[in-house]
mmCIF file with all atom_site columns, C-alpha atoms in Angstrom:
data_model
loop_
_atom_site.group_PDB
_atom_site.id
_atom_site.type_symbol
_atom_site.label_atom_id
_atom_site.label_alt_id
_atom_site.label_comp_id
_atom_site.label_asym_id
_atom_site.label_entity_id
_atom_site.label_seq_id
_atom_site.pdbx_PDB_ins_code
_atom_site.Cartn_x
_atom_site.Cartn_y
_atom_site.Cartn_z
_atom_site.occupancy
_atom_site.B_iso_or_equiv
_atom_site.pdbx_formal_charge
_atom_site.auth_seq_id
_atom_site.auth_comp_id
_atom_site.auth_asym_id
_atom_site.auth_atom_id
_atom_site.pdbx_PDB_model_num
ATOM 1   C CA . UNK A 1 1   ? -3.915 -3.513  -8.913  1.00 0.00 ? 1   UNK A CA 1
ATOM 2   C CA . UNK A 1 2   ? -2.271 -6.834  -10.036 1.00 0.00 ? 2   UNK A CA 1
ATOM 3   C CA . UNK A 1 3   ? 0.850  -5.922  -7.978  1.00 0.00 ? 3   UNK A CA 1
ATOM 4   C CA . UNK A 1 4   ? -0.966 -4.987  -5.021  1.00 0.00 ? 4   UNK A CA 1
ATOM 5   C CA . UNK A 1 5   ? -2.671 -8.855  -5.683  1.00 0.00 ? 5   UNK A CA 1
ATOM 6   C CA . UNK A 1 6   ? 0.998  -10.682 -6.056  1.00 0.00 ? 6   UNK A CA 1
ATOM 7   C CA . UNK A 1 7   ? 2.299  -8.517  -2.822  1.00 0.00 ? 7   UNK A CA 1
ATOM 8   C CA . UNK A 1 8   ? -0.595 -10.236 -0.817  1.00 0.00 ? 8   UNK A CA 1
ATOM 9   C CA . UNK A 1 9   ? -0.522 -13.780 -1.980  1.00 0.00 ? 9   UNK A CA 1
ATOM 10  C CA . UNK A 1 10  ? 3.823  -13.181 -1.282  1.00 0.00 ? 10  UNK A CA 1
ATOM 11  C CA . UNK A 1 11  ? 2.658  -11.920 2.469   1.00 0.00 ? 11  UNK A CA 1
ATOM 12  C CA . UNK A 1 12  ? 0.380  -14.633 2.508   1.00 0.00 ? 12  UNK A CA 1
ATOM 13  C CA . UNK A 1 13  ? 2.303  -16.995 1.534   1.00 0.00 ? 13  UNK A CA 1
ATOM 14  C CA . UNK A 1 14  ? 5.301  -15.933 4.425   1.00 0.00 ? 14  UNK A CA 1
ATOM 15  C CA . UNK A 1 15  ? 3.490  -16.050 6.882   1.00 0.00 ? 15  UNK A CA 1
ATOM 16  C CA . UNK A 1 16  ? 1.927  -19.603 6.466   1.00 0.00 ? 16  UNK A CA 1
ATOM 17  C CA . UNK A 1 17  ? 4.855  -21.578 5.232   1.00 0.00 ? 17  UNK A CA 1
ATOM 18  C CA . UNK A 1 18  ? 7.170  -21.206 7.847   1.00 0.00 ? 18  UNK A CA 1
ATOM 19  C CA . UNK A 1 19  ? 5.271  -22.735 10.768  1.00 0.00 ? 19  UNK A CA 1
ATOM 20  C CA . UNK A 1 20  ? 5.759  -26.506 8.764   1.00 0.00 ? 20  UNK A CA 1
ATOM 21  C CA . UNK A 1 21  ? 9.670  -25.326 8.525   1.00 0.00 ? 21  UNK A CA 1
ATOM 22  C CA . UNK A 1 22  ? 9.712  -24.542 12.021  1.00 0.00 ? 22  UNK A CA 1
ATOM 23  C CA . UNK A 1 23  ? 8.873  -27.802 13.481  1.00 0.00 ? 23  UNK A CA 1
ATOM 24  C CA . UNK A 1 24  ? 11.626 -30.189 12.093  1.00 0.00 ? 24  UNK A CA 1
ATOM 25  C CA . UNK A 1 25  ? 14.348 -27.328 13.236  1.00 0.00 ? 25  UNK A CA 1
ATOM 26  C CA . UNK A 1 26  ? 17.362 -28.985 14.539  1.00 0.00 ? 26  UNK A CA 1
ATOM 27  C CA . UNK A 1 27  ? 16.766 -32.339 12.705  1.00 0.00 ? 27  UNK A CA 1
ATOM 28  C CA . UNK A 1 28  ? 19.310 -33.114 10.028  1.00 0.00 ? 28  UNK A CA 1
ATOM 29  C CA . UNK A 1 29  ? 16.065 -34.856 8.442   1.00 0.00 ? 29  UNK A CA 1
ATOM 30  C CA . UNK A 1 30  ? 14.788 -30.976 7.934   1.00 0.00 ? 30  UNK A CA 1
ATOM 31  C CA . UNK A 1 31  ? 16.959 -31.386 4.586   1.00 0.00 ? 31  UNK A CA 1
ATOM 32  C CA . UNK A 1 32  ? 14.432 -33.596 3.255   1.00 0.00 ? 32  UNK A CA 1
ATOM 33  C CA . UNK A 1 33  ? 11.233 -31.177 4.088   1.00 0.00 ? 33  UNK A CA 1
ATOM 34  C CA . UNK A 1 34  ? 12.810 -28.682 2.526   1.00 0.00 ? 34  UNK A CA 1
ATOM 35  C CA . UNK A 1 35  ? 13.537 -29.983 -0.645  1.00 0.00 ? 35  UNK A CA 1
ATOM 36  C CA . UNK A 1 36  ? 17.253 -29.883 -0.561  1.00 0.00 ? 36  UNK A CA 1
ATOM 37  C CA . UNK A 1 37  ? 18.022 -33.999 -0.916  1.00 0.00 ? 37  UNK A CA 1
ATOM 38  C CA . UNK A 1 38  ? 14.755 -34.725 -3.263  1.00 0.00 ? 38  UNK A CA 1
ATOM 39  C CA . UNK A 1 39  ? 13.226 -32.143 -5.295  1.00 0.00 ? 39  UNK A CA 1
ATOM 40  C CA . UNK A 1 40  ? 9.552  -31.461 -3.962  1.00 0.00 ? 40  UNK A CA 1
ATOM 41  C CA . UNK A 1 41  ? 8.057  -32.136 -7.570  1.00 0.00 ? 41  UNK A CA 1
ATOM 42  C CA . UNK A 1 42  ? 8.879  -35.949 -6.815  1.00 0.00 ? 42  UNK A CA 1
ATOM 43  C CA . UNK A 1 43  ? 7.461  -36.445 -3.224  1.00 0.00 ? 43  UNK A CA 1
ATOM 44  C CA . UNK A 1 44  ? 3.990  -36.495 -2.710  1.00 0.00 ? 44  UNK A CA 1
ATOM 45  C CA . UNK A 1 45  ? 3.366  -34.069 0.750   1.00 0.00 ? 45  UNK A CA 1
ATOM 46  C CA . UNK A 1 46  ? 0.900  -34.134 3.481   1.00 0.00 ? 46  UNK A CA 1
ATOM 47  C CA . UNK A 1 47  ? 0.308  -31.950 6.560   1.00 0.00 ? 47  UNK A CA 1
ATOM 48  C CA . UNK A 1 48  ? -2.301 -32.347 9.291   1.00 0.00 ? 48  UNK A CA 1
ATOM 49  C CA . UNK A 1 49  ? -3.265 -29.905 12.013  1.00 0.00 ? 49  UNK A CA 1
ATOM 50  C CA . UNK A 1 50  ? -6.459 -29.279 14.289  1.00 0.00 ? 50  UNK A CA 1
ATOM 51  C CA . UNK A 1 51  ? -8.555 -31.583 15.650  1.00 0.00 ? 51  UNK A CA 1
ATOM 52  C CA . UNK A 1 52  ? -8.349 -34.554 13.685  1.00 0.00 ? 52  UNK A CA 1
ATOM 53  C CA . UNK A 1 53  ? -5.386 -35.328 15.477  1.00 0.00 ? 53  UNK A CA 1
ATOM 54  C CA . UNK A 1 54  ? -6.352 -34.911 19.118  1.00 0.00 ? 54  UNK A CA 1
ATOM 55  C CA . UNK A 1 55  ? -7.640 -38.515 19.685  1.00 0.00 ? 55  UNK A CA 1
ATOM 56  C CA . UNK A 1 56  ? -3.673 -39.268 18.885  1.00 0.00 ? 56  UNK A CA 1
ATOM 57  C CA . UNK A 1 57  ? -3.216 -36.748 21.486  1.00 0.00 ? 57  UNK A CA 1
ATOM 58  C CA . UNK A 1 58  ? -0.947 -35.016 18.181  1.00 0.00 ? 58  UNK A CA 1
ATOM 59  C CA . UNK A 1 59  ? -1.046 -31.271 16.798  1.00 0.00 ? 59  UNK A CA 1
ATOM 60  C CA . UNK A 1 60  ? 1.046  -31.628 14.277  1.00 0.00 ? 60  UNK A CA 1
ATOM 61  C CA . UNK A 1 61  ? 1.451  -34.634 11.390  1.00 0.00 ? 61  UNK A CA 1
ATOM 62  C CA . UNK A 1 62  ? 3.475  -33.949 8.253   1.00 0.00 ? 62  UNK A CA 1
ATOM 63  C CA . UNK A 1 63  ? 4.675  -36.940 5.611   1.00 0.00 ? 63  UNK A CA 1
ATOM 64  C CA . UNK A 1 64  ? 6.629  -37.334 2.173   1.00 0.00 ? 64  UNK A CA 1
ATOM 65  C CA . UNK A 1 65  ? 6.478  -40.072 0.661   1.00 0.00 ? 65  UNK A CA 1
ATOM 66  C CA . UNK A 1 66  ? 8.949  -40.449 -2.682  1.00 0.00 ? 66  UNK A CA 1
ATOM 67  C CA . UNK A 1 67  ? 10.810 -43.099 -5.087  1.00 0.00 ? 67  UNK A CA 1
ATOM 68  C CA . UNK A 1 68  ? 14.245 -42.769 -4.363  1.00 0.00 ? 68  UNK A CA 1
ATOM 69  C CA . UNK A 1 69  ? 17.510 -44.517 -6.139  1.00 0.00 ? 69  UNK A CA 1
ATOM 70  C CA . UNK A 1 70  ? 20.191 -46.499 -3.964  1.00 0.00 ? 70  UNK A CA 1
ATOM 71  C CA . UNK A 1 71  ? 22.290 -43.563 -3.730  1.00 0.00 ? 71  UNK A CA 1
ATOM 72  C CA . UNK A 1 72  ? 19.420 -41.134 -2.413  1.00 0.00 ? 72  UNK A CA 1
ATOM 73  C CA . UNK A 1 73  ? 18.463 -43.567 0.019   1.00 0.00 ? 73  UNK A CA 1
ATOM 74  C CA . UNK A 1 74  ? 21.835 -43.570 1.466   1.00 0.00 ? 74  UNK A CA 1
ATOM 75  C CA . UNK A 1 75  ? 22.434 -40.086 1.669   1.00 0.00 ? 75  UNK A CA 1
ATOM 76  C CA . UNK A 1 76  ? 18.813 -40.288 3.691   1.00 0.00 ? 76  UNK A CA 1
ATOM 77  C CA . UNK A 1 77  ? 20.116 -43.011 6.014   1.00 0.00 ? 77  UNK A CA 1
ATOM 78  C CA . UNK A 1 78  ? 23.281 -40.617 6.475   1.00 0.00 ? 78  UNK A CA 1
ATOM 79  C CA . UNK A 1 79  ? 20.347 -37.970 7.871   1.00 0.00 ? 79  UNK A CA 1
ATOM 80  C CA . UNK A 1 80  ? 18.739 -40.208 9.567   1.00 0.00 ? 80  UNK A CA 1
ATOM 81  C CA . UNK A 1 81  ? 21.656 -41.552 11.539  1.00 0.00 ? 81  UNK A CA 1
ATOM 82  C CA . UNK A 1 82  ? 22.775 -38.170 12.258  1.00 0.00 ? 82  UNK A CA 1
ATOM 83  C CA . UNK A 1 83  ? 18.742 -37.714 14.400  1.00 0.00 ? 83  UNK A CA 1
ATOM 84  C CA . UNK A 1 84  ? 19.010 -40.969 15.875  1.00 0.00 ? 84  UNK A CA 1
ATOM 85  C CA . UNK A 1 85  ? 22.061 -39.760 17.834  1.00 0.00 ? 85  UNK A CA 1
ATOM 86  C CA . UNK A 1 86  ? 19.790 -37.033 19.719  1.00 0.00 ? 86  UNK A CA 1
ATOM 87  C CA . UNK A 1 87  ? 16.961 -39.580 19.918  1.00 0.00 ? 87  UNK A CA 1
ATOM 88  C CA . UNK A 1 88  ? 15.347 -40.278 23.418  1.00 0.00 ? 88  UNK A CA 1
ATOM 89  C CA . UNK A 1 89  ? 13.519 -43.686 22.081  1.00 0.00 ? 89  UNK A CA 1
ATOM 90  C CA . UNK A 1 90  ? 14.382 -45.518 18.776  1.00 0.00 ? 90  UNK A CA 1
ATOM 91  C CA . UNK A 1 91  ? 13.051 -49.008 17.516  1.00 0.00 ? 91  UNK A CA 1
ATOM 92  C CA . UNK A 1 92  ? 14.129 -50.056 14.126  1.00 0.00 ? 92  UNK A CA 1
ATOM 93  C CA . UNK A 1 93  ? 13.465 -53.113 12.682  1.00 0.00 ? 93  UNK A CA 1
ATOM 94  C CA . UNK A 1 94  ? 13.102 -55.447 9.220   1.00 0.00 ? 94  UNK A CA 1
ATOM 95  C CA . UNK A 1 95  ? 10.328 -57.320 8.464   1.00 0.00 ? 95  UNK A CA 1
ATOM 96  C CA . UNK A 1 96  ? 12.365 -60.246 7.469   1.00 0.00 ? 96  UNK A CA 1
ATOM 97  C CA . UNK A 1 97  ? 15.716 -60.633 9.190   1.00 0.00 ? 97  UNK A CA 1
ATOM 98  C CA . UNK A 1 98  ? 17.400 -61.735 5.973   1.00 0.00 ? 98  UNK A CA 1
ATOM 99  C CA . UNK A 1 99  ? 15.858 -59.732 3.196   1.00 0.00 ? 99  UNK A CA 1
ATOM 100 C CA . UNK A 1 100 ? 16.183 -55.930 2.699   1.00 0.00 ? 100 UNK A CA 1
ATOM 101 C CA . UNK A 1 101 ? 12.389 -55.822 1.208   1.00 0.00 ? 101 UNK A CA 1
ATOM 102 C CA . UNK A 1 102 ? 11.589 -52.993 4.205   1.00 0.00 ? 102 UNK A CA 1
ATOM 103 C CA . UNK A 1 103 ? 12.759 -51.314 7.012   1.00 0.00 ? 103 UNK A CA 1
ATOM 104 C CA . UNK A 1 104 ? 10.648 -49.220 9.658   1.00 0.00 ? 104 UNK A CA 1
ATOM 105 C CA . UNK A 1 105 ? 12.781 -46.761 12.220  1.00 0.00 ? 105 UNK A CA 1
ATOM 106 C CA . UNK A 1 106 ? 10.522 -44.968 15.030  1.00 0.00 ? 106 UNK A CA 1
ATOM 107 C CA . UNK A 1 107 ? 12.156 -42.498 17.041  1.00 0.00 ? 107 UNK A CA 1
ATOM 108 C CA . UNK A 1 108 ? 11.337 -40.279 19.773  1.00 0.00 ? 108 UNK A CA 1
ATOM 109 C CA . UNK A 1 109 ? 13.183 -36.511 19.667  1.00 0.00 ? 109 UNK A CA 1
ATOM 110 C CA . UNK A 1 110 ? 14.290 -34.280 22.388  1.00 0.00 ? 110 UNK A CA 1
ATOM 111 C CA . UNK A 1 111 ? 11.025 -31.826 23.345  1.00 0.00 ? 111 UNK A CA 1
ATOM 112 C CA . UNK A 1 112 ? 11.070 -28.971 21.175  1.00 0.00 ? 112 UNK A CA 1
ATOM 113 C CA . UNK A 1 113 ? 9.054  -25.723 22.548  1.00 0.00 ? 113 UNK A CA 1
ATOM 114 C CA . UNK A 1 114 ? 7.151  -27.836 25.225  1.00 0.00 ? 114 UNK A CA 1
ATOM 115 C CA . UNK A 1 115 ? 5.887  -30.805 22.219  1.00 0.00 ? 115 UNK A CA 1
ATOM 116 C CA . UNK A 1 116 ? 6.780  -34.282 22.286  1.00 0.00 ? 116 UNK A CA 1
ATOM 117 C CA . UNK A 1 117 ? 8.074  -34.803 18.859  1.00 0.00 ? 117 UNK A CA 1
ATOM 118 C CA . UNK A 1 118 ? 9.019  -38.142 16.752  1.00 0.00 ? 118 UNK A CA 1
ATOM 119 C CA . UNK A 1 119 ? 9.933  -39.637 13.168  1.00 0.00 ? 119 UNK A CA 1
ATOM 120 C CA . UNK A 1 120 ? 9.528  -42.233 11.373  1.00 0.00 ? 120 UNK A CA 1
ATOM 121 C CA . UNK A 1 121 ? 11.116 -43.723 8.580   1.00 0.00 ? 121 UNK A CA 1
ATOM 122 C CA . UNK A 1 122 ? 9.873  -46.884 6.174   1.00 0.00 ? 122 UNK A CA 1
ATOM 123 C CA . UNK A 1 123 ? 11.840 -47.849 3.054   1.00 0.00 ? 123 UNK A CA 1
ATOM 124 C CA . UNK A 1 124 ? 10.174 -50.746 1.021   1.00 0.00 ? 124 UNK A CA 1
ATOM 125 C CA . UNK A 1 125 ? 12.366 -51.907 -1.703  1.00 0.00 ? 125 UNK A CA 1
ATOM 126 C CA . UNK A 1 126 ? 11.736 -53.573 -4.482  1.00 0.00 ? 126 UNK A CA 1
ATOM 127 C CA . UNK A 1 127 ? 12.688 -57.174 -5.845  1.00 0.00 ? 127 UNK A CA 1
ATOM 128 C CA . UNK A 1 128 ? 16.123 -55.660 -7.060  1.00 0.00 ? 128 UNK A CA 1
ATOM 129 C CA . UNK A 1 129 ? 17.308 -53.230 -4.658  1.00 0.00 ? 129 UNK A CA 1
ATOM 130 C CA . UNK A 1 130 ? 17.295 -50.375 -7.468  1.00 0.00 ? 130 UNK A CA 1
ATOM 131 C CA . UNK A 1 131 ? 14.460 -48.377 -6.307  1.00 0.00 ? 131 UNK A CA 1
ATOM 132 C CA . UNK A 1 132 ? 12.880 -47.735 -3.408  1.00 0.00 ? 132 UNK A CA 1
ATOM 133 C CA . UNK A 1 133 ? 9.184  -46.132 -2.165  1.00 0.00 ? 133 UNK A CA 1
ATOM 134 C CA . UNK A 1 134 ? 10.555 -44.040 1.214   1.00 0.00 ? 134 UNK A CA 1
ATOM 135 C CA . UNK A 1 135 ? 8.090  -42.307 3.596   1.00 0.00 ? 135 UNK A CA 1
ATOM 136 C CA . UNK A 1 136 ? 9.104  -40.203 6.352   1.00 0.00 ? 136 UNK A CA 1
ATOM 137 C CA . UNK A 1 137 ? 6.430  -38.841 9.471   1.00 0.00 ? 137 UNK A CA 1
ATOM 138 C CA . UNK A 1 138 ? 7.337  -36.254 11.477  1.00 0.00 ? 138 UNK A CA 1
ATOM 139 C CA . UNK A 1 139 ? 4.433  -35.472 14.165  1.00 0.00 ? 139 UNK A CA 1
ATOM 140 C CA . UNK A 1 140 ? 4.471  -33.722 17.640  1.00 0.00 ? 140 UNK A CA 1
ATOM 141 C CA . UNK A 1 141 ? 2.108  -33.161 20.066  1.00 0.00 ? 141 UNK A CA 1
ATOM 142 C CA . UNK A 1 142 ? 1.329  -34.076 24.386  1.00 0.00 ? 142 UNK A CA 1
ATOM 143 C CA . UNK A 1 143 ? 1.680  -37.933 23.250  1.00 0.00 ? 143 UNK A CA 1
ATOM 144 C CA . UNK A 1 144 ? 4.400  -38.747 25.946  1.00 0.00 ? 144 UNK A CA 1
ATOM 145 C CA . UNK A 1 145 ? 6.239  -41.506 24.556  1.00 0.00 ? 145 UNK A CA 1
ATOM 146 C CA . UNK A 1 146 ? 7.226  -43.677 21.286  1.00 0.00 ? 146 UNK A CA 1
ATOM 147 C CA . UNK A 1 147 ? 5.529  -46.696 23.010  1.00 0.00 ? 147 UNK A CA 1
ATOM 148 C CA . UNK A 1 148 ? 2.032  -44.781 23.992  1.00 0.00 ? 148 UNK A CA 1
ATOM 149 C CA . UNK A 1 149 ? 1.834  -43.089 20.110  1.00 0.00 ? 149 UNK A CA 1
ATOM 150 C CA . UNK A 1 150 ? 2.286  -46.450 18.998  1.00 0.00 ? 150 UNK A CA 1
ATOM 151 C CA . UNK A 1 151 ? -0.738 -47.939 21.031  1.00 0.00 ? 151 UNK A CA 1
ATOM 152 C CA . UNK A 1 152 ? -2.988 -44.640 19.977  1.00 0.00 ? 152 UNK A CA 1
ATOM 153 C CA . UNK A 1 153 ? -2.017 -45.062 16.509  1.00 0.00 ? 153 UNK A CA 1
ATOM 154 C CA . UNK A 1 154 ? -3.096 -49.123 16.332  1.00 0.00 ? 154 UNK A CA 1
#
């Protein structure tokens, strides 16, 4: 009986989990979701589907958000840099020109099995530069632009 239990939460759990794996395919950022870069003990993980996102015109939201050292946050710029080459849209920007205290990067993604689909990135560092709070969105959905998600999501 207790094996016949473990076999169905193992089924179960298949074929739930990789619908959230599915929907960063192709984005060196994917790394990060799946807990090859930072383990997933250390970033805090949400997902939202259904119908709390349709007034965003969204069916699909998923964020980490994570400390991170200087050298973790470079290897996650290196990911980063490697999705903004496919990117259709991208706006990055600091909130003071001289300091490094944070940085937001919104990009908008190639289609991917007829959704829109777009990341975001926003480090905020502290006083030192030592450690950082990173949180990365990935969402996708009939939203057709960068500039109209942005508008929905003031």
């Amino acid at each position: 009986m207790r094996r016949i239990i473990i076999l169905s939460l193992f089924i179960f759990h298949l074929s739930f989990c990789p619908t959230g794996a599915l929907a960063q395919t192709g984005l060196k950022i994917n790394e990060l979701f799946q807990g090859r870069v930072i383990p997933q003990e250390r970033m805090i993980e949400t997902r939202v589907r259904g119908k709390t996102l349709e007034k965003y015109q969204l069916t699909y939201y998923r964020s980490l958000r994570m400390n991170v050292t200087f050298d973790e946050n470079k290897l996650l710029g290196q990911l980063l840099e490697q999705d903004k080459e496919i990117s259709i849209d991208m706006r990055s920007y600091r909130e003071n020109p001289h300091s490094w205290k944070t940085y937001t990067c919104k990009m908008q993604l190639p289609s991917s099995n007829g959704k829109n689909r777009f990341l975001c990135l926003q480090e905020k560092w502290d006083v030192r530069h030592e450690k950082c709070e990173v949180t990365v969105i990935y969402m996708e959905g009939t939203v057709e632009s960068l500039e109209e998600l942005e508008k929905l999501l003031k």
